[in-house]
PDB file of C-alpha atoms and ligand atoms in Angstrom:
ATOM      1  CA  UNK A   3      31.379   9.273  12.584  1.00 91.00           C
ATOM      2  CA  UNK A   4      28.412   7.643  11.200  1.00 93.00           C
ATOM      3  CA  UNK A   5      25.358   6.655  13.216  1.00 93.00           C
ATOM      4  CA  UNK A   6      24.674   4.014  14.411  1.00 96.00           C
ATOM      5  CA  UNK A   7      21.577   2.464  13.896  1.00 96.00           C
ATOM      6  CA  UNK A   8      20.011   0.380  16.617  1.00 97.00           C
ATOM      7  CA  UNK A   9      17.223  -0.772  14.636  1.00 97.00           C
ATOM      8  CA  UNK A  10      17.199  -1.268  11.313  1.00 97.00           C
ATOM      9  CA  UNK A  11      14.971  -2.114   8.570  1.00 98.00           C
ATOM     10  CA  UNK A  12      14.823  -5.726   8.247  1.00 98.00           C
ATOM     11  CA  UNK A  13      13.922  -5.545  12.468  1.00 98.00           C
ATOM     12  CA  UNK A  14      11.300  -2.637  11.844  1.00 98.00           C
ATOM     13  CA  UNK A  15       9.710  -4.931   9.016  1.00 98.00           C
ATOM     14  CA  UNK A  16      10.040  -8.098  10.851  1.00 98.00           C
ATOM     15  CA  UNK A  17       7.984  -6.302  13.633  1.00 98.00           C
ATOM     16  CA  UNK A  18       5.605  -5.115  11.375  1.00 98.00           C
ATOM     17  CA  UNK A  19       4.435  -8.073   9.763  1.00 98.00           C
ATOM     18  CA  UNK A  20       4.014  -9.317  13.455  1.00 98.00           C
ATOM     19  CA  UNK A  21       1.013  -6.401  13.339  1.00 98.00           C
ATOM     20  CA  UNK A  22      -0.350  -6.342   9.798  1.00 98.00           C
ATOM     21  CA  UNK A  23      -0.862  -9.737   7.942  1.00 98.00           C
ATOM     22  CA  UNK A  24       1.129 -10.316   4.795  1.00 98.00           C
ATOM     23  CA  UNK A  25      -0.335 -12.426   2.037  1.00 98.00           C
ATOM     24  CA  UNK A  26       1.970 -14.398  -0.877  1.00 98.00           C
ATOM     25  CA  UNK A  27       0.691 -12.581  -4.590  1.00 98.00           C
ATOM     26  CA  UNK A  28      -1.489 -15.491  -5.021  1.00 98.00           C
ATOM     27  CA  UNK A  29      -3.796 -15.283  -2.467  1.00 98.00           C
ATOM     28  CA  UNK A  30      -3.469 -10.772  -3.603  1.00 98.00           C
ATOM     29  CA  UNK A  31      -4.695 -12.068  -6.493  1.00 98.00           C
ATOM     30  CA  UNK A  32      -7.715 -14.177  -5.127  1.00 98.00           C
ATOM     31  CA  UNK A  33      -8.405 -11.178  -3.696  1.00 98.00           C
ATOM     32  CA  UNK A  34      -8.102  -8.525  -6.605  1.00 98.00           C
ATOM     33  CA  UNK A  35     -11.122  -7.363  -7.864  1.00 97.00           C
ATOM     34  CA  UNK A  36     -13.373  -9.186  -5.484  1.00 98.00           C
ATOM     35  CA  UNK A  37     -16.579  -6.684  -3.982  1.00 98.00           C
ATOM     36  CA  UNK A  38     -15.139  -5.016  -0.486  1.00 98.00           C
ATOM     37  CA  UNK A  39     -11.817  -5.378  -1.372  1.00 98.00           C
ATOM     38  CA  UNK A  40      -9.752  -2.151  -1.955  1.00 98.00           C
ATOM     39  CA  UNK A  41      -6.007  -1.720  -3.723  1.00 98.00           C
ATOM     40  CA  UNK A  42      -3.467   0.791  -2.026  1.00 98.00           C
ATOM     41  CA  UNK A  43      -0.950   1.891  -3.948  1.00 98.00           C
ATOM     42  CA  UNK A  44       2.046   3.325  -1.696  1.00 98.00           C
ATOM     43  CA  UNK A  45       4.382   3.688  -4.219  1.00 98.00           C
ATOM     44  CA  UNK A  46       5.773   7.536  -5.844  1.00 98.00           C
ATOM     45  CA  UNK A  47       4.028   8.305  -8.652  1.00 97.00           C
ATOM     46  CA  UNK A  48       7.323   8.442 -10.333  1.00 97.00           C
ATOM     47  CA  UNK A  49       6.823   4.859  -9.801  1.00 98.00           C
ATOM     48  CA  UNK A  50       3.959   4.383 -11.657  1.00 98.00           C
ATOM     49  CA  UNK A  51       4.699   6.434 -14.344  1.00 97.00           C
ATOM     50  CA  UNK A  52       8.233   4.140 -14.902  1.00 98.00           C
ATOM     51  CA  UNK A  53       6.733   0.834 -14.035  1.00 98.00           C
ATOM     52  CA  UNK A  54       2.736   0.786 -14.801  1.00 98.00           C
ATOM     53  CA  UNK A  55      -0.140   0.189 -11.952  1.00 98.00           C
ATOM     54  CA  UNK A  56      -2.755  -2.494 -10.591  1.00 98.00           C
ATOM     55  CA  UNK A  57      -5.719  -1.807 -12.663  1.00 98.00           C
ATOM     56  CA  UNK A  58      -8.532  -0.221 -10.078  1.00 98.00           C
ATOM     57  CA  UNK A  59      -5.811   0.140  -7.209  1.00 98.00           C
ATOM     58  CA  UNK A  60      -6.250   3.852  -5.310  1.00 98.00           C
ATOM     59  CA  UNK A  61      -3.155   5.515  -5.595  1.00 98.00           C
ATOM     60  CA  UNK A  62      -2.350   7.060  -2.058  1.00 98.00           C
ATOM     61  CA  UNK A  63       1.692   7.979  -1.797  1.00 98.00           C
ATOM     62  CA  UNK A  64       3.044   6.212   1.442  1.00 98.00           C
ATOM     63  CA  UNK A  65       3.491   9.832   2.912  1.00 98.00           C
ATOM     64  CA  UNK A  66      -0.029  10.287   3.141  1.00 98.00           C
ATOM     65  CA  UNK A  67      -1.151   7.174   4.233  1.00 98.00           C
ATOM     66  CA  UNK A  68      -2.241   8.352   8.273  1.00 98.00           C
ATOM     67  CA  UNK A  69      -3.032  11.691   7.097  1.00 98.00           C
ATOM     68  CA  UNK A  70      -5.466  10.303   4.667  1.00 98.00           C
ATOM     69  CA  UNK A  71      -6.842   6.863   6.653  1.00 98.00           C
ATOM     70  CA  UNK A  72      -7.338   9.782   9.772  1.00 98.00           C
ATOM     71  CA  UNK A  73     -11.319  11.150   9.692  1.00 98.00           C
ATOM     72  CA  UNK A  74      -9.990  13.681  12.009  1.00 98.00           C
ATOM     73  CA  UNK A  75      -7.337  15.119   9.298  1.00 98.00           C
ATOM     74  CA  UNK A  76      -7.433  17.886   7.168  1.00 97.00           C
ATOM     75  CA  UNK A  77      -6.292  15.799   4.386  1.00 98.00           C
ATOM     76  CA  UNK A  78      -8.890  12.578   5.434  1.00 98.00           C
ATOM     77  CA  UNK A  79      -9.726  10.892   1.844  1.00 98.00           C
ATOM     78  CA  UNK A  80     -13.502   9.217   2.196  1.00 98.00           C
ATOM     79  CA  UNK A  81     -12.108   6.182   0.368  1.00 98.00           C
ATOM     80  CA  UNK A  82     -10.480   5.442   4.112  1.00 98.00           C
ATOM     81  CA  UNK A  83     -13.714   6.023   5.928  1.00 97.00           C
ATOM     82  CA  UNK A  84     -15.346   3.042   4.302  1.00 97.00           C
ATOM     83  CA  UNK A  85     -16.270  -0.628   5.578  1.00 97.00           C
ATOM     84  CA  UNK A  86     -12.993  -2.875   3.304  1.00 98.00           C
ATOM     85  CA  UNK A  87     -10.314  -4.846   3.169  1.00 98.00           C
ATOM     86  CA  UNK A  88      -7.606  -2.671   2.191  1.00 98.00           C
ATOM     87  CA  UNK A  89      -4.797  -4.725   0.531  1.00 99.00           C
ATOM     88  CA  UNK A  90      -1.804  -2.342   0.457  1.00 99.00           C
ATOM     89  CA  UNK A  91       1.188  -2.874  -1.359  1.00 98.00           C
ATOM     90  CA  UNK A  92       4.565  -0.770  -2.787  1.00 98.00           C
ATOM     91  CA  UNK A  93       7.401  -1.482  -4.761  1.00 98.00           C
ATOM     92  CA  UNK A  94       8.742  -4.776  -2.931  1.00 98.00           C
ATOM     93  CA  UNK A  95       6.648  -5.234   0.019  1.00 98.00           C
ATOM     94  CA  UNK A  96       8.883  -3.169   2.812  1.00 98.00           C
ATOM     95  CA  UNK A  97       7.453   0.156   3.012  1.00 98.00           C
ATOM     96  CA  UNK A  98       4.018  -1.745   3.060  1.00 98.00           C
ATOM     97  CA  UNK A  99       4.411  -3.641   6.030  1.00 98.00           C
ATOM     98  CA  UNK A 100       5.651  -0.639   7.919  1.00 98.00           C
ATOM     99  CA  UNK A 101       2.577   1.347   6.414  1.00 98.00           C
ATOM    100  CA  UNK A 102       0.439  -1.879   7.394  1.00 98.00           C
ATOM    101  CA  UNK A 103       1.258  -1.589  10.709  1.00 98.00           C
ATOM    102  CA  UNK A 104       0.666   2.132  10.892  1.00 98.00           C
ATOM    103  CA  UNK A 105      -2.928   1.890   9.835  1.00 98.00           C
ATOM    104  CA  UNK A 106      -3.750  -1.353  12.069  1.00 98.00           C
ATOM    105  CA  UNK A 107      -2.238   0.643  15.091  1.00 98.00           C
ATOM    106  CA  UNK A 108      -4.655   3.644  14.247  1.00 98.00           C
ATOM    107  CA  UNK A 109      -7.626   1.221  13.957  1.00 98.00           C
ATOM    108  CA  UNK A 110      -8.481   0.555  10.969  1.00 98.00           C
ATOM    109  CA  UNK A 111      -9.602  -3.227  10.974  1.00 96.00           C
ATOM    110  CA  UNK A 112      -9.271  -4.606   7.566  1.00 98.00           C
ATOM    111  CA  UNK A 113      -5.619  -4.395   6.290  1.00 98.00           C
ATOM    112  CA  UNK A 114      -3.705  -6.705   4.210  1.00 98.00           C
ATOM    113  CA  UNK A 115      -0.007  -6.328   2.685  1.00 98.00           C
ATOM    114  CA  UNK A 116       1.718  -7.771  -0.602  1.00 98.00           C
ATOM    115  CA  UNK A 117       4.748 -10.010  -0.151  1.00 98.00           C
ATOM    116  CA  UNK A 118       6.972  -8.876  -2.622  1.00 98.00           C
ATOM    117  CA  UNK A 119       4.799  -5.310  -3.764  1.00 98.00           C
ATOM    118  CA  UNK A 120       3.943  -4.534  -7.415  1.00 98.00           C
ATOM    119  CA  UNK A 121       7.696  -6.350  -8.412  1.00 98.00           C
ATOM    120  CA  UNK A 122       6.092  -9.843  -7.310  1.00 98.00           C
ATOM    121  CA  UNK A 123       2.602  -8.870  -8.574  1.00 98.00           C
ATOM    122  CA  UNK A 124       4.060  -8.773 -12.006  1.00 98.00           C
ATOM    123  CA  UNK A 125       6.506 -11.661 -11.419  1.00 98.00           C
ATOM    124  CA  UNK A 126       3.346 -13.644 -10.677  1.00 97.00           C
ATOM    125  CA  UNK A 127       1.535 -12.331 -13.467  1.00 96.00           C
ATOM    126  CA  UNK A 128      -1.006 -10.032 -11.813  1.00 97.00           C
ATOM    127  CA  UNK A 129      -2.827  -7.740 -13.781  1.00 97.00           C
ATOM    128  CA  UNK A 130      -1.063  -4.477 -15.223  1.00 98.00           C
ATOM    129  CA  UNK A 131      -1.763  -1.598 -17.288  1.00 98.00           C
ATOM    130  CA  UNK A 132       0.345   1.348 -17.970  1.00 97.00           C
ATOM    131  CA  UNK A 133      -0.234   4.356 -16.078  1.00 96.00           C
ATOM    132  CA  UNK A 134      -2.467   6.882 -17.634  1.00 93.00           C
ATOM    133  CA  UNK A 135      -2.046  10.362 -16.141  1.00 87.00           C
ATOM    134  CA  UNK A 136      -5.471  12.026 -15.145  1.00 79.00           C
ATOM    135  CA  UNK A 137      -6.676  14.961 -16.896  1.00 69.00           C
ATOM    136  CA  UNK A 138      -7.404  17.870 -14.307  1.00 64.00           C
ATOM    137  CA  UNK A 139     -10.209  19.884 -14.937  1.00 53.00           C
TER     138      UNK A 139
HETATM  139  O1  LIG B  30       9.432  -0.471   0.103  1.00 72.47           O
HETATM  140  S1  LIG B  30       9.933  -1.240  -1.021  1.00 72.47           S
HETATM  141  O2  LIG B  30       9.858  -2.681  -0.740  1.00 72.47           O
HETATM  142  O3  LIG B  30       9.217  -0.906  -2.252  1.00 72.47           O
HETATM  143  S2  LIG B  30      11.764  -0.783  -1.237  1.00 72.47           S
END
């Protein structure tokens, strides 16, 4: 017999947003390229590759997210240890929120979210560029 679920998605998003502040493409794209203001890109970088990237955005796969925002992890990233407003967004704006909320619990104080992800970025004609893979040395 299948599982049941007691709380699904749409309630674990709904709760979410209640924690991390969601903003409509056009006020993402106020905000794009504006001094202080850092893009977080959740999505897989299978993702990317298929459907392009926010110019300038930090690519940081939703896995990682706590391990990386955490000064106290092994895998901390310094872009997380920095004074921004971190506007993250995914594919459609779910796995955002529920990221969004992660980060705000663990303190970090600056956090936005994109209604709709990188699907309504483009829709509202938000910068894009293809994905360029980077060379390691
Ligand atoms: O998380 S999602 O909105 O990209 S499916």
């Amino acid at each position: 017999m299948a599982p049941v679920i007691k709380k699904g998605i749409k309630a674990l998003v709904d709760e979410a947003n209640q924690v991390v502040r969601e903003i409509t493409v056009a006020e993402a794209i106020t905000l794009y390229g504006k001094e202080g203001v850092q893009f977080i890109d959740l999505r897989d970088i299978r993702e990317l590759q298929r459907d392009g990237v926010i110019p300038g955005a930090y690519h940081c796969p939703r896995g990682m997210l706590e391990f990386w925002v955490d000064p106290d992890s092994p895998y901390a990233k310094k872009m997380f240890q920095q004074d921004l407003t971190f506007v993250l967004f995914c594919g459609g704006g779910l796995r955002s929120a529920l990221a969004g909320r992660a980060v705000v619990e663990m303190g970090l104080p600056d956090v936005l979210h994109i209604r709709g992800g990188f699907a309504g970025w483009r829709k509202g004609e938000g910068v894009i560029a293809e994905y360029i893979e980077k060379a390691h040395a």
